[in-house]
XYZ file of C-alpha atoms in Angstrom:
725
model
C 75.551 -54.201 -32.176
C 73.108 -54.083 -35.037
C 70.466 -56.206 -33.349
C 70.148 -53.672 -30.524
C 66.527 -52.496 -30.175
C 65.955 -48.910 -31.324
C 64.193 -47.877 -28.146
C 67.483 -48.117 -26.242
C 69.006 -45.483 -28.478
C 66.133 -43.302 -29.661
C 63.734 -43.471 -26.763
C 60.341 -45.127 -26.621
C 58.118 -42.734 -28.567
C 60.251 -42.464 -31.698
C 61.012 -46.187 -31.617
C 57.316 -46.980 -31.387
C 56.428 -44.893 -34.451
C 59.324 -46.405 -36.428
C 58.200 -49.909 -35.476
C 54.499 -49.387 -36.122
C 54.655 -47.341 -39.300
C 57.846 -48.430 -40.994
C 58.441 -51.888 -39.509
C 61.864 -50.895 -38.119
C 62.783 -52.488 -34.791
C 66.566 -52.720 -34.504
C 69.595 -50.597 -35.282
C 70.253 -52.850 -38.281
C 66.698 -52.349 -39.597
C 67.151 -48.596 -39.511
C 70.583 -48.735 -41.154
C 68.999 -50.733 -43.973
C 66.149 -48.245 -44.328
C 67.784 -46.491 -47.261
C 66.915 -43.064 -48.621
C 64.484 -43.352 -51.517
C 66.360 -40.572 -53.300
C 68.512 -37.533 -52.565
C 67.711 -33.924 -53.058
C 70.278 -31.351 -53.842
C 69.538 -28.120 -52.164
C 66.783 -26.450 -54.128
C 65.253 -29.516 -55.669
C 63.219 -32.241 -54.074
C 60.319 -34.121 -55.597
C 59.704 -31.505 -58.204
C 56.264 -30.093 -57.711
C 55.411 -30.960 -61.282
C 55.796 -34.712 -60.603
C 53.958 -35.177 -57.343
C 52.294 -38.569 -57.028
C 48.749 -38.603 -55.639
C 48.092 -40.265 -52.312
C 51.719 -40.643 -51.389
C 53.686 -39.119 -48.570
C 56.084 -36.745 -50.223
C 58.818 -34.424 -49.098
C 59.374 -31.258 -51.081
C 61.751 -28.374 -50.743
C 60.213 -25.211 -52.049
C 59.888 -21.490 -51.612
C 56.773 -19.786 -50.319
C 55.292 -17.679 -53.134
C 52.407 -16.241 -51.142
C 50.339 -16.894 -48.025
C 46.796 -15.668 -47.298
C 44.255 -16.165 -44.572
C 40.662 -16.700 -45.732
C 37.646 -16.638 -43.477
C 34.582 -18.815 -43.930
C 31.413 -19.589 -42.003
C 30.597 -15.834 -41.703
C 34.014 -15.051 -40.317
C 33.966 -17.711 -37.617
C 36.405 -20.095 -39.323
C 39.859 -19.276 -40.658
C 42.031 -21.078 -43.129
C 45.584 -20.315 -44.188
C 46.439 -21.020 -47.823
C 50.098 -21.026 -48.784
C 51.322 -21.382 -52.368
C 54.734 -22.972 -52.886
C 56.842 -22.886 -55.987
C 60.061 -24.641 -56.943
C 60.402 -23.487 -60.538
C 58.768 -26.663 -61.888
C 55.283 -26.187 -60.572
C 53.091 -24.872 -57.791
C 51.536 -26.548 -54.803
C 48.881 -25.372 -52.386
C 49.173 -25.913 -48.619
C 46.173 -25.501 -46.334
C 45.976 -25.124 -42.571
C 42.718 -24.769 -40.640
C 41.560 -23.477 -37.278
C 44.075 -23.160 -34.449
C 46.625 -24.896 -36.663
C 47.202 -21.701 -38.630
C 49.038 -19.606 -36.027
C 52.537 -21.058 -36.228
C 52.702 -21.481 -40.033
C 51.280 -17.996 -40.491
C 54.230 -16.692 -38.560
C 56.844 -19.023 -40.178
C 55.817 -19.319 -43.813
C 56.438 -15.852 -45.122
C 56.845 -15.239 -48.859
C 60.407 -15.955 -49.971
C 61.191 -18.434 -47.185
C 62.372 -21.912 -48.082
C 61.475 -25.034 -46.176
C 61.060 -28.778 -46.394
C 57.409 -29.827 -46.367
C 56.098 -33.327 -45.829
C 52.562 -34.610 -46.185
C 50.164 -36.629 -48.268
C 49.249 -35.252 -51.671
C 45.540 -34.893 -52.338
C 43.471 -33.115 -54.954
C 41.028 -30.387 -54.076
C 39.161 -28.408 -56.704
C 41.376 -29.986 -59.356
C 44.530 -28.620 -57.690
C 47.181 -30.608 -55.853
C 47.417 -29.767 -52.191
C 48.931 -30.821 -48.883
C 46.662 -30.368 -45.869
C 48.442 -29.566 -42.574
C 51.869 -30.688 -43.768
C 54.758 -30.915 -41.345
C 57.530 -28.551 -42.275
C 61.037 -27.616 -41.295
C 62.338 -24.197 -42.240
C 65.682 -24.396 -43.952
C 68.181 -22.396 -42.010
C 70.943 -20.632 -43.768
C 68.813 -17.860 -45.179
C 71.167 -15.685 -43.167
C 74.903 -16.315 -42.652
C 76.988 -17.412 -45.639
C 78.706 -20.365 -43.985
C 75.309 -21.749 -42.979
C 74.177 -21.451 -46.594
C 77.282 -23.258 -47.762
C 76.984 -26.079 -45.280
C 73.482 -26.660 -46.449
C 73.953 -25.956 -50.139
C 76.545 -28.616 -50.755
C 74.677 -31.333 -48.997
C 72.758 -34.086 -50.671
C 69.648 -34.320 -48.545
C 68.534 -37.916 -48.119
C 64.782 -38.333 -48.576
C 63.625 -41.403 -46.682
C 60.504 -43.465 -47.239
C 58.356 -41.797 -44.612
C 55.089 -42.297 -42.799
C 52.429 -40.034 -41.475
C 53.962 -39.423 -38.047
C 57.519 -39.723 -39.212
C 58.521 -37.253 -41.942
C 61.774 -37.831 -43.767
C 63.815 -35.384 -41.659
C 62.822 -37.163 -38.445
C 63.951 -40.461 -39.953
C 67.217 -38.732 -40.876
C 67.750 -37.626 -37.256
C 67.130 -41.176 -36.048
C 69.640 -42.483 -38.607
C 72.231 -39.961 -37.350
C 71.874 -41.462 -33.890
C 72.597 -45.010 -35.044
C 75.059 -44.336 -37.850
C 78.175 -44.895 -35.693
C 77.100 -48.555 -35.305
C 77.478 -49.046 -39.062
C 81.178 -49.641 -38.441
C 80.281 -52.910 -36.743
C 78.257 -54.256 -39.668
C 79.317 -57.795 -40.550
C 80.224 -58.069 -44.223
C 78.472 -61.057 -45.829
C 80.350 -61.008 -49.145
C 83.376 -63.299 -49.386
C 86.418 -60.980 -49.620
C 87.552 -62.481 -52.933
C 84.186 -61.763 -54.499
C 84.048 -58.238 -53.110
C 87.528 -57.342 -54.306
C 87.078 -59.107 -57.619
C 84.018 -56.992 -58.353
C 85.487 -53.780 -56.945
C 82.762 -53.292 -54.312
C 83.260 -51.069 -51.250
C 83.157 -52.681 -47.763
C 79.735 -52.788 -46.098
C 80.350 -50.254 -43.273
C 81.565 -47.751 -45.858
C 78.539 -48.462 -48.082
C 76.139 -47.817 -45.188
C 77.820 -44.521 -44.290
C 77.810 -43.401 -47.913
C 74.214 -44.376 -48.625
C 72.914 -42.358 -45.663
C 75.306 -39.411 -45.720
C 76.842 -39.108 -49.171
C 79.232 -36.252 -49.858
C 79.020 -36.702 -53.619
C 76.933 -38.487 -56.195
C 79.792 -40.939 -56.667
C 79.351 -41.959 -53.014
C 75.724 -42.806 -53.695
C 76.652 -44.871 -56.741
C 79.307 -46.843 -54.812
C 76.961 -47.498 -51.928
C 74.072 -48.602 -54.101
C 76.199 -50.912 -56.217
C 77.473 -52.590 -53.067
C 74.111 -52.862 -51.268
C 72.416 -54.267 -54.365
C 75.006 -56.991 -54.503
C 74.395 -57.916 -50.887
C 70.700 -58.336 -51.443
C 70.977 -60.224 -54.686
C 73.774 -62.436 -53.447
C 72.384 -63.419 -50.048
C 69.009 -64.183 -51.615
C 70.588 -66.249 -54.399
C 72.705 -68.175 -51.874
C 69.540 -69.032 -49.973
C 67.906 -70.242 -53.185
C 71.028 -72.109 -54.306
C 71.103 -73.925 -50.959
C 67.468 -74.882 -51.400
C 68.150 -76.185 -54.885
C 71.164 -78.094 -53.592
C 69.139 -79.603 -50.736
C 66.432 -80.647 -53.195
C 68.954 -82.539 -55.313
C 69.936 -84.494 -52.190
C 66.362 -85.684 -51.559
C 65.373 -89.110 -52.831
C 62.303 -89.538 -55.026
C 60.724 -92.470 -56.793
C 61.623 -92.197 -60.490
C 58.506 -92.259 -62.691
C 59.742 -93.144 -66.185
C 57.344 -93.194 -69.144
C 55.510 -96.473 -69.620
C 54.474 -97.801 -73.018
C 50.849 -98.586 -73.820
C 49.501 -97.256 -70.555
C 46.976 -94.651 -69.576
C 48.973 -91.805 -71.145
C 49.136 -93.490 -74.546
C 45.441 -94.328 -74.371
C 44.708 -90.700 -73.497
C 46.878 -89.294 -76.297
C 45.156 -91.605 -78.756
C 41.773 -90.099 -77.822
C 42.838 -86.478 -78.209
C 40.865 -84.827 -81.021
C 43.750 -82.422 -81.752
C 47.526 -82.439 -81.848
C 49.520 -80.791 -79.094
C 51.277 -77.541 -79.963
C 55.074 -77.636 -80.341
C 55.321 -75.761 -77.069
C 53.201 -78.320 -75.243
C 55.317 -81.144 -76.614
C 58.577 -79.453 -75.673
C 57.417 -78.696 -72.115
C 55.997 -82.210 -71.721
C 59.412 -83.634 -72.643
C 61.123 -81.456 -70.020
C 58.654 -82.690 -67.417
C 58.935 -86.363 -68.388
C 62.748 -86.118 -68.194
C 62.479 -84.693 -64.669
C 59.989 -87.327 -63.575
C 62.360 -90.093 -64.631
C 65.143 -88.994 -62.234
C 65.610 -90.164 -58.671
C 65.336 -86.770 -57.013
C 62.167 -84.690 -56.961
C 61.227 -82.570 -59.943
C 60.718 -78.903 -59.087
C 59.364 -77.159 -62.102
C 57.466 -73.931 -62.630
C 55.195 -74.013 -65.662
C 54.257 -70.550 -66.844
C 51.739 -70.167 -69.571
C 49.313 -67.543 -70.691
C 45.689 -68.062 -69.879
C 44.511 -70.630 -72.405
C 47.925 -71.871 -73.480
C 47.001 -75.416 -72.505
C 48.832 -75.791 -69.179
C 46.130 -78.071 -67.798
C 46.648 -80.445 -70.699
C 50.404 -80.597 -70.046
C 49.818 -81.130 -66.325
C 47.235 -83.825 -66.939
C 49.628 -85.763 -69.192
C 52.293 -85.603 -66.467
C 49.742 -86.884 -63.936
C 48.755 -89.769 -66.201
C 52.417 -90.693 -66.707
C 52.755 -91.020 -62.926
C 49.594 -93.135 -62.654
C 51.135 -95.428 -65.275
C 53.973 -96.172 -62.820
C 51.515 -97.133 -60.098
C 51.654 -93.746 -58.382
C 48.998 -91.136 -57.645
C 48.884 -87.506 -58.656
C 47.216 -84.635 -56.824
C 46.209 -81.291 -58.266
C 45.721 -78.400 -55.886
C 43.539 -75.465 -56.840
C 43.178 -72.223 -54.872
C 39.355 -72.205 -54.781
C 36.502 -74.687 -54.784
C 35.058 -73.248 -57.981
C 38.367 -73.934 -59.671
C 38.810 -77.383 -58.225
C 35.352 -78.343 -59.461
C 36.083 -76.886 -62.823
C 39.401 -78.744 -63.182
C 37.650 -81.921 -62.095
C 34.943 -81.398 -64.691
C 37.301 -80.594 -67.538
C 39.723 -83.430 -66.692
C 36.980 -86.063 -66.493
C 35.594 -84.743 -69.796
C 38.999 -84.901 -71.477
C 39.587 -88.430 -70.175
C 36.128 -89.822 -70.955
C 35.901 -93.509 -70.086
C 39.553 -93.455 -68.939
C 38.300 -91.616 -65.854
C 35.979 -94.447 -64.939
C 38.537 -96.972 -63.763
C 36.995 -99.923 -61.951
C 33.481 -99.021 -63.090
C 31.302 -100.784 -65.603
C 32.025 -99.442 -69.047
C 35.303 -97.958 -67.833
C 38.391 -98.527 -69.958
C 40.847 -101.211 -68.860
C 43.649 -98.684 -68.361
C 41.270 -96.339 -66.587
C 41.623 -94.890 -63.148
C 39.343 -92.996 -60.806
C 39.436 -89.209 -60.699
C 38.168 -87.913 -57.369
C 37.329 -84.435 -56.175
C 38.035 -83.404 -52.597
C 36.835 -80.038 -51.284
C 35.811 -78.676 -47.918
C 32.115 -78.386 -48.692
C 31.527 -81.974 -49.858
C 28.936 -84.071 -48.079
C 30.218 -86.614 -45.536
C 29.397 -89.687 -47.600
C 31.061 -88.407 -50.764
C 34.056 -87.306 -48.745
C 34.406 -90.687 -47.037
C 34.335 -92.445 -50.380
C 36.946 -90.070 -51.823
C 39.273 -90.600 -48.845
C 38.862 -94.345 -49.180
C 39.662 -94.253 -52.909
C 42.842 -92.328 -52.120
C 44.140 -94.581 -49.376
C 43.522 -97.778 -51.369
C 45.061 -96.307 -54.499
C 41.820 -96.880 -56.407
C 41.907 -93.199 -57.381
C 44.953 -92.329 -59.432
C 44.062 -88.657 -59.732
C 42.700 -86.354 -57.072
C 41.782 -82.734 -57.574
C 41.071 -80.563 -54.598
C 41.522 -77.446 -52.565
C 43.517 -77.033 -49.390
C 41.247 -79.725 -47.980
C 43.727 -82.155 -49.586
C 46.332 -81.224 -47.048
C 44.390 -82.107 -43.927
C 45.864 -84.789 -41.696
C 43.008 -87.187 -42.388
C 43.872 -87.390 -46.063
C 46.176 -90.298 -46.814
C 47.535 -91.499 -50.119
C 48.455 -94.957 -51.265
C 51.537 -93.701 -53.145
C 51.667 -89.982 -53.926
C 54.061 -89.424 -56.828
C 53.285 -85.963 -58.212
C 51.768 -82.770 -56.863
C 50.543 -80.141 -59.314
C 49.861 -76.743 -57.777
C 47.692 -74.382 -59.802
C 48.184 -70.626 -59.394
C 51.088 -70.884 -57.000
C 50.958 -67.232 -56.017
C 47.938 -68.000 -53.898
C 49.534 -70.896 -52.214
C 51.937 -70.799 -49.301
C 54.796 -73.163 -48.944
C 53.799 -74.585 -45.597
C 50.881 -76.026 -47.526
C 53.139 -77.293 -50.246
C 55.362 -79.013 -47.714
C 52.400 -80.481 -45.858
C 51.300 -82.129 -49.074
C 54.790 -83.311 -49.771
C 54.974 -85.112 -46.496
C 52.102 -87.292 -47.692
C 54.401 -89.191 -50.040
C 56.491 -92.167 -48.901
C 59.314 -90.198 -50.473
C 59.027 -86.559 -51.518
C 56.736 -86.440 -54.575
C 57.645 -84.600 -57.760
C 56.290 -81.057 -57.920
C 54.876 -79.052 -60.805
C 53.798 -75.498 -60.102
C 51.594 -73.717 -62.661
C 50.923 -70.036 -63.045
C 49.078 -68.012 -65.642
C 50.698 -64.815 -64.427
C 53.632 -64.305 -66.761
C 56.737 -63.687 -64.700
C 59.686 -61.885 -66.248
C 62.825 -63.968 -66.163
C 64.629 -62.106 -63.408
C 61.616 -62.236 -61.154
C 61.374 -65.936 -61.744
C 65.041 -66.100 -60.728
C 64.370 -64.256 -57.485
C 60.929 -65.402 -56.440
C 60.880 -68.888 -57.842
C 64.619 -69.306 -57.758
C 64.437 -72.865 -56.497
C 62.371 -74.037 -59.461
C 63.358 -74.854 -63.016
C 61.152 -72.897 -65.408
C 59.185 -73.975 -68.476
C 57.202 -71.511 -70.556
C 54.224 -72.193 -72.815
C 53.972 -69.187 -75.051
C 51.865 -70.171 -78.022
C 48.104 -70.316 -77.874
C 46.391 -73.465 -79.129
C 44.792 -73.228 -82.564
C 41.197 -72.080 -82.638
C 41.629 -69.368 -80.015
C 40.394 -65.971 -81.092
C 42.014 -62.597 -80.558
C 40.558 -60.324 -77.892
C 39.983 -56.657 -78.699
C 40.376 -54.417 -75.636
C 39.284 -50.795 -75.303
C 39.337 -48.227 -72.523
C 35.929 -46.657 -71.839
C 36.373 -43.252 -70.154
C 33.032 -43.086 -68.359
C 33.576 -39.637 -66.895
C 35.030 -37.791 -69.881
C 32.734 -39.510 -72.417
C 29.584 -40.904 -70.795
C 28.149 -41.884 -74.187
C 31.000 -44.415 -74.516
C 29.602 -46.265 -71.505
C 26.121 -46.347 -73.034
C 27.708 -47.745 -76.201
C 29.459 -50.418 -74.095
C 26.112 -51.725 -72.837
C 24.788 -51.709 -76.415
C 27.771 -53.866 -77.419
C 26.937 -56.321 -74.607
C 23.359 -56.500 -75.901
C 24.613 -57.124 -79.443
C 26.802 -60.006 -78.264
C 23.857 -61.562 -76.406
C 21.573 -61.080 -79.406
C 24.216 -62.849 -81.471
C 23.809 -65.877 -79.201
C 26.795 -65.140 -76.934
C 27.245 -64.276 -73.249
C 29.036 -61.616 -71.261
C 30.768 -60.960 -67.947
C 30.608 -57.726 -65.991
C 33.339 -57.577 -63.335
C 33.242 -55.273 -60.289
C 35.827 -54.739 -57.555
C 33.437 -55.207 -54.640
C 30.510 -57.403 -53.600
C 28.354 -54.730 -52.027
C 26.903 -56.273 -48.889
C 29.954 -55.481 -46.752
C 29.342 -54.140 -43.291
C 30.667 -50.608 -43.237
C 33.769 -50.697 -41.144
C 33.546 -47.741 -38.720
C 37.348 -47.715 -38.392
C 37.741 -47.144 -42.101
C 35.057 -44.519 -42.180
C 36.579 -42.221 -39.602
C 39.900 -41.859 -41.330
C 38.667 -40.086 -44.435
C 38.531 -36.351 -44.858
C 35.599 -34.792 -46.748
C 37.872 -34.056 -49.729
C 38.821 -37.721 -49.872
C 35.190 -38.718 -49.919
C 34.433 -36.519 -52.878
C 37.461 -37.686 -54.820
C 37.205 -41.371 -54.078
C 33.816 -42.914 -54.107
C 33.843 -46.536 -52.980
C 34.487 -49.019 -55.780
C 31.452 -50.235 -57.701
C 29.784 -53.279 -56.231
C 28.368 -56.394 -57.892
C 24.994 -56.255 -56.182
C 24.373 -52.592 -57.052
C 25.625 -52.837 -60.629
C 23.601 -55.991 -61.327
C 20.445 -54.297 -60.132
C 21.067 -51.137 -62.172
C 21.820 -53.138 -65.326
C 18.821 -55.425 -64.988
C 16.514 -52.425 -64.592
C 18.320 -50.190 -67.064
C 20.608 -50.777 -70.039
C 20.351 -54.610 -69.964
C 16.660 -54.887 -69.077
C 15.137 -58.035 -70.483
C 18.406 -60.015 -70.443
C 19.023 -62.786 -67.905
C 21.446 -61.121 -65.454
C 22.848 -63.084 -62.486
C 25.480 -62.415 -59.829
C 28.452 -64.457 -58.629
C 30.754 -63.609 -55.733
C 32.894 -65.203 -53.069
C 30.426 -64.864 -50.234
C 27.715 -66.984 -51.822
C 27.132 -70.542 -50.611
C 29.249 -73.038 -52.591
C 26.123 -74.730 -53.967
C 24.688 -71.433 -55.150
C 27.974 -70.502 -56.786
C 28.081 -73.825 -58.571
C 24.522 -73.510 -59.669
C 25.096 -70.072 -61.214
C 28.305 -71.195 -62.904
C 26.619 -74.303 -64.287
C 23.718 -72.312 -65.683
C 26.086 -69.737 -67.154
C 28.154 -72.491 -68.763
C 24.948 -74.079 -70.098
C 23.892 -70.761 -71.652
C 20.891 -70.167 -69.357
C 22.363 -66.875 -68.096
C 23.175 -64.028 -70.521
C 25.218 -61.717 -68.319
C 27.178 -62.710 -65.231
C 27.974 -59.816 -62.889
C 30.843 -61.055 -60.747
C 33.825 -60.202 -58.582
C 37.267 -61.549 -59.472
C 36.202 -65.060 -58.410
C 36.050 -65.635 -62.166
C 39.667 -64.565 -62.602
C 41.094 -68.052 -62.593
C 40.041 -70.962 -64.636
C 36.395 -70.344 -65.418
C 35.928 -71.722 -68.897
C 32.846 -70.728 -70.906
C 33.783 -70.658 -74.616
C 30.468 -68.977 -75.509
C 31.282 -65.884 -73.388
C 32.645 -63.271 -75.759
C 32.385 -59.932 -73.978
C 33.673 -58.639 -70.668
C 33.076 -55.221 -69.151
C 35.379 -54.427 -66.211
C 33.960 -51.645 -64.023
C 36.421 -49.359 -62.190
C 39.147 -51.139 -64.112
C 41.708 -48.782 -62.563
C 41.199 -50.555 -59.225
C 42.758 -53.752 -60.582
C 46.410 -54.508 -61.234
C 47.733 -54.965 -64.762
C 48.287 -58.709 -64.402
C 44.863 -59.136 -62.862
C 43.184 -57.344 -65.772
C 45.102 -59.563 -68.159
C 43.958 -62.657 -66.260
C 40.341 -61.521 -66.254
C 40.412 -60.711 -69.936
C 41.584 -64.258 -70.624
C 38.082 -65.464 -69.711
C 36.621 -64.279 -73.039
C 37.507 -65.283 -76.578
C 38.036 -68.889 -75.505
C 35.890 -70.205 -78.351
C 35.936 -69.523 -82.050
C 34.192 -66.116 -81.824
C 36.440 -63.085 -81.168
C 36.478 -61.650 -77.651
C 35.856 -58.092 -76.535
C 37.078 -56.562 -73.282
C 35.967 -53.064 -72.203
C 37.889 -51.372 -69.395
C 35.602 -48.813 -67.786
C 37.234 -46.067 -65.728
C 36.451 -42.621 -64.380
C 40.107 -41.664 -64.139
C 41.187 -38.616 -66.096
C 43.148 -38.903 -69.281
C 46.437 -37.768 -67.751
C 46.425 -40.115 -64.756
C 48.919 -42.984 -64.384
C 45.928 -45.313 -63.940
C 44.759 -44.447 -67.449
C 48.220 -45.091 -68.831
C 48.160 -48.521 -67.192
C 44.778 -49.337 -68.748
C 46.033 -48.076 -72.094
C 48.913 -50.535 -71.854
C 46.556 -53.425 -71.148
C 44.347 -52.413 -74.077
C 47.284 -52.161 -76.449
C 48.909 -55.588 -76.053
C 47.900 -59.173 -75.437
C 51.440 -60.142 -74.510
C 51.374 -61.118 -70.846
C 55.156 -60.905 -70.443
C 55.200 -57.362 -71.758
C 52.372 -56.465 -69.361
C 54.029 -58.081 -66.392
C 57.077 -55.903 -67.009
C 54.868 -52.812 -67.051
C 53.155 -54.053 -63.928
C 56.448 -54.482 -62.118
C 57.777 -51.134 -63.176
C 54.681 -49.531 -61.750
C 54.401 -51.393 -58.509
C 57.317 -51.381 -56.162
C 59.481 -54.433 -56.019
C 58.286 -55.344 -52.537
C 54.833 -56.143 -53.799
C 56.166 -58.419 -56.443
C 58.302 -60.375 -54.105
C 55.537 -61.523 -52.007
C 54.296 -58.852 -49.702
C 50.926 -60.112 -50.759
C 51.866 -63.681 -50.051
C 53.290 -63.447 -46.595
C 52.567 -60.017 -45.237
C 56.307 -59.604 -44.733
C 58.049 -56.603 -46.176
C 60.212 -57.822 -48.964
C 63.834 -58.170 -48.043
C 64.728 -56.314 -51.214
C 65.214 -52.650 -50.512
C 67.764 -51.579 -53.054
C 67.512 -54.159 -55.782
C 65.089 -53.420 -58.588
C 64.209 -56.755 -60.098
C 63.669 -55.461 -63.603
C 66.602 -53.062 -63.973
C 69.194 -55.074 -62.097
C 69.004 -58.124 -64.269
C 72.779 -58.303 -64.650
C 73.405 -58.141 -60.888
C 70.882 -60.912 -60.258
C 72.372 -63.110 -62.990
C 75.899 -62.639 -61.731
C 74.861 -63.187 -58.122
C 73.069 -66.375 -59.081
C 76.190 -67.739 -60.761
C 78.465 -66.826 -57.867
C 76.016 -68.229 -55.343
C 75.604 -71.514 -57.181
C 79.381 -71.939 -57.401
C 79.931 -71.167 -53.715
C 77.200 -73.543 -52.569
C 78.542 -76.316 -54.803
C 81.985 -75.922 -53.190
C 80.799 -75.483 -49.618
C 77.113 -76.373 -49.131
C 77.238 -75.686 -45.388
C 79.101 -72.370 -45.898
C 81.515 -73.556 -43.211
C 84.253 -71.313 -44.533
C 82.037 -68.208 -44.711
C 80.715 -67.492 -41.216
C 79.750 -63.882 -42.070
C 77.639 -65.049 -44.979
C 75.930 -67.561 -42.680
C 75.017 -64.744 -40.283
C 73.527 -62.698 -43.112
C 71.661 -65.740 -44.356
C 70.176 -66.432 -40.950
C 69.030 -62.846 -40.784
C 67.380 -63.097 -44.209
C 65.866 -66.444 -43.420
C 64.508 -65.581 -40.053
C 61.293 -67.468 -39.729
C 58.966 -65.143 -41.562
C 61.185 -64.664 -44.560
C 61.763 -68.372 -44.764
C 58.129 -68.763 -45.652
C 58.358 -65.954 -48.179
C 61.292 -67.556 -49.937
C 59.633 -70.845 -49.782
C 56.520 -69.860 -51.531
C 58.423 -70.423 -54.777
């Protein structure tokens, strides 16, 4: 059966490598390890398109092979040049490793080569690749047998080149006939999809390109459909839960708050607020995802929802991913509320309530008081970090949970907070990372979505430019001049670096690198080093300070406070400033080694400048060459401020697995065939079918095969991945 462990069939050594390097443990895992692409004889990854730093498999012909000596004749190295008509690639073998290839790789021979692409002396090369000579240079029938085959190229790993994966698949392929088909027969026939066993055989060993198309269409449906059924069941279960309705109350805290606002809400904010208030008034829990660009006023919308709940006698909790953020939200919310945040105190407004902060690093006395205010209901609003979820924390009547930056927040935590309510509280999840619609349907499929897409009035545009430090060093000098000019104009600046700089060198990491790697990839720039160089060099005389995650919470706060107060000119920081730091006077940001950050992350970081009335400037510094994909990515960030557009680019560049939560749960995404961006129509259709099936038969009693597939998808680890929605 498909859950049979691979070591029974393939033997211990192969099974171990497959498990350790590719995460494949059972026959079913291997059958679902699909080829990444197929090569017709004579073309594999064309040499012209080789990606750096990836394991590739190429089929090519040896153009020439030479042995060079070095070290006064003591050392030998074999250099082989391959060609496939599209480009050339260098192979190198050293030392004793040269004897076999010297004998095998003669000019004119063709072979499959697998290895990791690196750059040496500006040329692409593979060092000590594994290779398999392609037979059939002799007899005609051998040539034919090979020529008409589509060679599957599997996602491979260092000790497991594609052709070894293919041999392992051959050994388990007969079991594909036993695969249980999760699609209801009516759906499968209605959509003209091939049965699952046939799809598995065709995806691994296609005879024609049509076979591949049939197999992929079918396997995509499986993934989309099973996932959407899981989400539809979650949505259905949520509608069965009871919740305390929190209808809008006249003349309460919310009205008093709105009356104090010095500006009018944007149309978007009003529309989204209405959606939220409608949800809050129902008797099952709201589950809403609020997406909004950095600075679109999400906090304002969330705060109004929280106040509406306090008006009904409930409490609202806001969860932030970091202490810095929790403190910041607390500060900005108490400022926005003014005397309304001083409930029960002298001078507090009659409708007022208490707003408490709860974080891990608070002193005991303050913490005791906060816990007391929560359990008595004195505090209507609480803002905190994960510390809110601890067992000791008890609420008087928790009615709404707002989670900020959901992608950093696991669902176990969300559920722990939920269990604090007498009945499940309403839930509002906020993210500043724009999520394309289909991804929202797959990752956050159990949430209704609201989008805030207009920026509040008074926000200034941000100009972004790429600074190619290696090709044009004078551009970098100009960047520091620009920072000086901003400071001289009374503004402030951020300099962001990928690393802190006081890390212990990890000996494990050190050993793995070859000398070529070292030359090509210096370690990312570090806050502590850059701050020192700037303070002594281009920014001498300015007040330069550092901020990073390993500082003591009090020190972090102190620096942030002084920066916000204008006592620091330039803050050199790691991405701790990515979320929620609000200093309207900061107008410039220089991101060092910008190529080391993802597109969405750069967009988030950039959102920290231009928050006031003066225009913002963001400089993306990189040493990558003009032609590299990294430069193209930075160019995209520089050319548009539209987060949704960027998130599409981001997704197209990363593989789907990353998007769907590899980062969140460490689990490989269950999507292997489905591409979230391109397969929009499949996902839409699957969502409709799934919703209809679950409405008819919530327990899936009539679809035992689908239940089996669902259990496999929702095995414990994936459950948490799905749940992080």
